[in-house]
Amino acid sequence: DMYIGRVVSGRNMDFTLSDMDPSAKWMIEAPIYNLNKQAEQHAAGLSPVGMEADAINAVGGGGEGYKWAQTPEDVEVTVPLPSPETKARDCKITFARRSLNIVIRNGSSFSFEPLFGDIHPDDSTWTVSDGSLVITLEKAKEGMVWSTLS
């Protein structure tokens, strides 16, 4: 069993179903708040409690036909190509501030909209390497931890 609680203004508060939504304000802000708290504790010579920054930034995941990982600066999406003959010209990637669209000829297509966070479309890149399409999304807010891709 596990108990999850929160304290607001010194009072214990219950979670509601809407609080469990990945886009809930507290879920977006909590990792950053925790990292800042750990930095304060470290600066004061105290041992930080909870996840370290590297562990939080290691959050990633995947779905059917893709996987993703992140650093403080970017999000990397990897899609296996349908065959060794698939070339870059067979891939169409479209970046927008809050979306990523992928179409691979004779393969998969994905639409991630909205993305968990904003990206810099002009600074985002993609390449075909070792039988995979590798897409690097440049985060608009460096250090923001994405709990999901979309």
PDB file of C-alpha atoms in Angstrom:
ATOM      1  CA  ASP A   1       0.000   0.000   0.000  1.00  0.00           C
ATOM      2  CA  MET A   2       1.027   3.564  -0.544  1.00  0.00           C
ATOM      3  CA  TYR A   3      -0.300   6.864   0.707  1.00  0.00           C
ATOM      4  CA  ILE A   4       0.157  10.064  -1.233  1.00  0.00           C
ATOM      5  CA  GLY A   5      -0.709  13.297   0.492  1.00  0.00           C
ATOM      6  CA  ARG A   6      -0.099  16.976   0.099  1.00  0.00           C
ATOM      7  CA  VAL A   7       0.030  19.945   2.380  1.00  0.00           C
ATOM      8  CA  VAL A   8      -1.257  23.350   1.313  1.00  0.00           C
ATOM      9  CA  SER A   9      -0.811  26.317   3.661  1.00  0.00           C
ATOM     10  CA  GLY A  10      -0.115  23.947   6.549  1.00  0.00           C
ATOM     11  CA  ARG A  11      -3.253  21.832   5.999  1.00  0.00           C
ATOM     12  CA  ASN A  12      -3.522  18.298   4.659  1.00  0.00           C
ATOM     13  CA  MET A  13      -5.464  18.302   1.405  1.00  0.00           C
ATOM     14  CA  ASP A  14      -7.103  15.479  -0.531  1.00  0.00           C
ATOM     15  CA  PHE A  15      -6.347  14.853  -4.179  1.00  0.00           C
ATOM     16  CA  THR A  16      -9.202  15.058  -6.659  1.00  0.00           C
ATOM     17  CA  LEU A  17      -9.433  13.128  -9.904  1.00  0.00           C
ATOM     18  CA  SER A  18      -8.530  16.265 -11.873  1.00  0.00           C
ATOM     19  CA  ASP A  19      -5.357  16.573  -9.752  1.00  0.00           C
ATOM     20  CA  MET A  20      -4.154  13.280 -11.264  1.00  0.00           C
ATOM     21  CA  ASP A  21      -4.248  14.649 -14.826  1.00  0.00           C
ATOM     22  CA  PRO A  22      -0.662  14.988 -16.194  1.00  0.00           C
ATOM     23  CA  SER A  23      -1.452  18.563 -17.257  1.00  0.00           C
ATOM     24  CA  ALA A  24      -2.504  19.593 -13.728  1.00  0.00           C
ATOM     25  CA  LYS A  25      -0.526  22.664 -12.647  1.00  0.00           C
ATOM     26  CA  TRP A  26       0.951  20.963  -9.577  1.00  0.00           C
ATOM     27  CA  MET A  27       2.195  17.976 -11.623  1.00  0.00           C
ATOM     28  CA  ILE A  28       4.058  20.299 -13.956  1.00  0.00           C
ATOM     29  CA  GLU A  29       5.518  22.424 -11.150  1.00  0.00           C
ATOM     30  CA  ALA A  30       6.310  19.692  -8.586  1.00  0.00           C
ATOM     31  CA  PRO A  31       9.513  18.308 -10.183  1.00  0.00           C
ATOM     32  CA  ILE A  32      10.979  21.795 -10.540  1.00  0.00           C
ATOM     33  CA  TYR A  33       9.950  22.739  -6.985  1.00  0.00           C
ATOM     34  CA  ASN A  34      11.553  19.535  -5.684  1.00  0.00           C
ATOM     35  CA  LEU A  35      14.785  20.176  -7.583  1.00  0.00           C
ATOM     36  CA  ASN A  36      14.956  23.732  -6.247  1.00  0.00           C
ATOM     37  CA  LYS A  37      14.334  22.454  -2.702  1.00  0.00           C
ATOM     38  CA  GLN A  38      17.110  19.882  -3.113  1.00  0.00           C
ATOM     39  CA  ALA A  39      19.476  22.615  -4.329  1.00  0.00           C
ATOM     40  CA  GLU A  40      18.656  24.704  -1.236  1.00  0.00           C
ATOM     41  CA  GLN A  41      19.280  21.708   1.032  1.00  0.00           C
ATOM     42  CA  HIS A  42      22.541  20.909  -0.725  1.00  0.00           C
ATOM     43  CA  ALA A  43      23.710  24.533  -0.433  1.00  0.00           C
ATOM     44  CA  ALA A  44      22.900  24.418   3.289  1.00  0.00           C
ATOM     45  CA  GLY A  45      24.995  21.239   3.647  1.00  0.00           C
ATOM     46  CA  LEU A  46      21.974  19.007   4.135  1.00  0.00           C
ATOM     47  CA  SER A  47      21.468  15.718   2.318  1.00  0.00           C
ATOM     48  CA  PRO A  48      18.775  16.104  -0.344  1.00  0.00           C
ATOM     49  CA  VAL A  49      15.747  13.883  -0.045  1.00  0.00           C
ATOM     50  CA  GLY A  50      13.940  12.345  -3.002  1.00  0.00           C
ATOM     51  CA  MET A  51      14.999  11.987  -6.599  1.00  0.00           C
ATOM     52  CA  GLU A  52      18.183  13.586  -7.837  1.00  0.00           C
ATOM     53  CA  ALA A  53      18.075  15.815 -10.942  1.00  0.00           C
ATOM     54  CA  ASP A  54      19.580  13.095 -13.151  1.00  0.00           C
ATOM     55  CA  ALA A  55      16.890  10.634 -12.091  1.00  0.00           C
ATOM     56  CA  ILE A  56      14.112  13.123 -12.790  1.00  0.00           C
ATOM     57  CA  ASN A  57      15.600  14.027 -16.165  1.00  0.00           C
ATOM     58  CA  ALA A  58      15.845  10.342 -17.022  1.00  0.00           C
ATOM     59  CA  VAL A  59      12.050  10.245 -17.217  1.00  0.00           C
ATOM     60  CA  GLY A  60      11.071   8.989 -20.621  1.00  0.00           C
ATOM     61  CA  GLY A  61       8.856   6.365 -22.065  1.00  0.00           C
ATOM     62  CA  GLY A  62       7.349   5.131 -25.239  1.00  0.00           C
ATOM     63  CA  GLY A  63       4.373   3.860 -27.047  1.00  0.00           C
ATOM     64  CA  GLU A  64       3.619   1.543 -29.893  1.00  0.00           C
ATOM     65  CA  GLY A  65       6.403   2.122 -32.394  1.00  0.00           C
ATOM     66  CA  TYR A  66       8.425   4.806 -30.613  1.00  0.00           C
ATOM     67  CA  LYS A  67      10.375   5.647 -27.462  1.00  0.00           C
ATOM     68  CA  TRP A  68      11.482   8.926 -25.947  1.00  0.00           C
ATOM     69  CA  ALA A  69      13.976  10.267 -23.420  1.00  0.00           C
ATOM     70  CA  GLN A  70      14.977  13.716 -22.218  1.00  0.00           C
ATOM     71  CA  THR A  71      17.741  15.914 -20.878  1.00  0.00           C
ATOM     72  CA  PRO A  72      17.240  19.349 -19.301  1.00  0.00           C
ATOM     73  CA  GLU A  73      17.632  20.896 -22.785  1.00  0.00           C
ATOM     74  CA  ASP A  74      15.859  18.553 -25.165  1.00  0.00           C
ATOM     75  CA  VAL A  75      13.600  15.561 -25.794  1.00  0.00           C
ATOM     76  CA  GLU A  76      14.742  12.759 -28.090  1.00  0.00           C
ATOM     77  CA  VAL A  77      12.149  10.627 -29.897  1.00  0.00           C
ATOM     78  CA  THR A  78      13.314   7.419 -31.604  1.00  0.00           C
ATOM     79  CA  VAL A  79      11.219   5.552 -34.168  1.00  0.00           C
ATOM     80  CA  PRO A  80      12.453   2.269 -35.687  1.00  0.00           C
ATOM     81  CA  LEU A  81      12.313   2.402 -39.480  1.00  0.00           C
ATOM     82  CA  PRO A  82      10.200  -0.230 -41.305  1.00  0.00           C
ATOM     83  CA  SER A  83      13.121  -1.568 -43.369  1.00  0.00           C
ATOM     84  CA  PRO A  84      16.861  -1.075 -43.915  1.00  0.00           C
ATOM     85  CA  GLU A  85      16.013   0.478 -47.300  1.00  0.00           C
ATOM     86  CA  THR A  86      14.083   3.353 -45.681  1.00  0.00           C
ATOM     87  CA  LYS A  87      15.959   6.612 -46.307  1.00  0.00           C
ATOM     88  CA  ALA A  88      15.657  10.151 -44.982  1.00  0.00           C
ATOM     89  CA  ARG A  89      13.709  11.145 -48.118  1.00  0.00           C
ATOM     90  CA  ASP A  90      11.012   8.659 -47.020  1.00  0.00           C
ATOM     91  CA  CYS A  91      10.452  10.586 -43.762  1.00  0.00           C
ATOM     92  CA  LYS A  92       8.411  13.739 -43.349  1.00  0.00           C
ATOM     93  CA  ILE A  93       8.803  15.498 -39.994  1.00  0.00           C
ATOM     94  CA  THR A  94       6.852  18.641 -39.103  1.00  0.00           C
ATOM     95  CA  PHE A  95       7.673  20.710 -36.006  1.00  0.00           C
ATOM     96  CA  ALA A  96       5.461  23.367 -34.439  1.00  0.00           C
ATOM     97  CA  ARG A  97       5.596  25.097 -31.055  1.00  0.00           C
ATOM     98  CA  ARG A  98       3.282  22.499 -29.428  1.00  0.00           C
ATOM     99  CA  SER A  99       3.269  19.610 -31.909  1.00  0.00           C
ATOM    100  CA  LEU A 100       5.340  17.011 -33.696  1.00  0.00           C
ATOM    101  CA  ASN A 101       4.079  15.103 -36.749  1.00  0.00           C
ATOM    102  CA  ILE A 102       5.917  12.139 -38.250  1.00  0.00           C
ATOM    103  CA  VAL A 103       5.095  10.313 -41.484  1.00  0.00           C
ATOM    104  CA  ILE A 104       7.298   7.470 -42.720  1.00  0.00           C
ATOM    105  CA  ARG A 105       6.561   6.099 -46.212  1.00  0.00           C
ATOM    106  CA  ASN A 106       5.556   2.412 -45.964  1.00  0.00           C
ATOM    107  CA  GLY A 107       5.708   2.709 -42.193  1.00  0.00           C
ATOM    108  CA  SER A 108       4.177   4.463 -39.240  1.00  0.00           C
ATOM    109  CA  SER A 109       2.762   7.905 -38.750  1.00  0.00           C
ATOM    110  CA  PHE A 110       2.505   9.721 -35.438  1.00  0.00           C
ATOM    111  CA  SER A 111       0.936  12.964 -34.312  1.00  0.00           C
ATOM    112  CA  PHE A 112       1.954  14.295 -30.915  1.00  0.00           C
ATOM    113  CA  GLU A 113      -0.345  17.220 -30.246  1.00  0.00           C
ATOM    114  CA  PRO A 114      -0.189  18.951 -27.919  1.00  0.00           C
ATOM    115  CA  LEU A 115       3.314  18.181 -26.738  1.00  0.00           C
ATOM    116  CA  PHE A 116       3.814  18.240 -22.970  1.00  0.00           C
ATOM    117  CA  GLY A 117       5.756  21.499 -23.275  1.00  0.00           C
ATOM    118  CA  ASP A 118       6.648  24.086 -25.879  1.00  0.00           C
ATOM    119  CA  ILE A 119       9.591  23.502 -28.210  1.00  0.00           C
ATOM    120  CA  HIS A 120      11.732  25.695 -30.458  1.00  0.00           C
ATOM    121  CA  PRO A 121      10.753  24.298 -33.879  1.00  0.00           C
ATOM    122  CA  ASP A 122      13.628  26.013 -35.715  1.00  0.00           C
ATOM    123  CA  ASP A 123      16.178  24.486 -33.320  1.00  0.00           C
ATOM    124  CA  SER A 124      14.696  20.974 -33.427  1.00  0.00           C
ATOM    125  CA  THR A 125      16.326  18.436 -35.728  1.00  0.00           C
ATOM    126  CA  TRP A 126      15.999  14.901 -37.071  1.00  0.00           C
ATOM    127  CA  THR A 127      18.217  12.297 -38.683  1.00  0.00           C
ATOM    128  CA  VAL A 128      18.145   8.707 -39.889  1.00  0.00           C
ATOM    129  CA  SER A 129      20.730   6.600 -38.078  1.00  0.00           C
ATOM    130  CA  ASP A 130      21.277   2.847 -37.572  1.00  0.00           C
ATOM    131  CA  GLY A 131      17.816   1.853 -38.770  1.00  0.00           C
ATOM    132  CA  SER A 132      15.979   4.479 -36.707  1.00  0.00           C
ATOM    133  CA  LEU A 133      14.552   7.932 -37.148  1.00  0.00           C
ATOM    134  CA  VAL A 134      15.969  10.085 -34.332  1.00  0.00           C
ATOM    135  CA  ILE A 135      14.201  13.387 -33.605  1.00  0.00           C
ATOM    136  CA  THR A 136      15.582  15.964 -31.179  1.00  0.00           C
ATOM    137  CA  LEU A 137      13.079  18.506 -29.849  1.00  0.00           C
ATOM    138  CA  GLU A 138      14.682  21.604 -28.329  1.00  0.00           C
ATOM    139  CA  LYS A 139      12.733  22.501 -25.170  1.00  0.00           C
ATOM    140  CA  ALA A 140      11.527  26.110 -25.030  1.00  0.00           C
ATOM    141  CA  LYS A 141      11.855  26.035 -21.246  1.00  0.00           C
ATOM    142  CA  GLU A 142      15.219  24.510 -20.410  1.00  0.00           C
ATOM    143  CA  GLY A 143      15.128  22.381 -17.266  1.00  0.00           C
ATOM    144  CA  MET A 144      11.403  21.667 -17.491  1.00  0.00           C
ATOM    145  CA  VAL A 145      10.802  17.987 -16.831  1.00  0.00           C
ATOM    146  CA  TRP A 146       8.279  16.402 -19.168  1.00  0.00           C
ATOM    147  CA  SER A 147       6.277  13.656 -17.481  1.00  0.00           C
ATOM    148  CA  THR A 148       4.820  12.565 -20.833  1.00  0.00           C
ATOM    149  CA  LEU A 149       5.594  13.279 -24.477  1.00  0.00           C
ATOM    150  CA  SER A 150       2.096  14.424 -25.355  1.00  0.00           C
TER     151      SER A 150
END
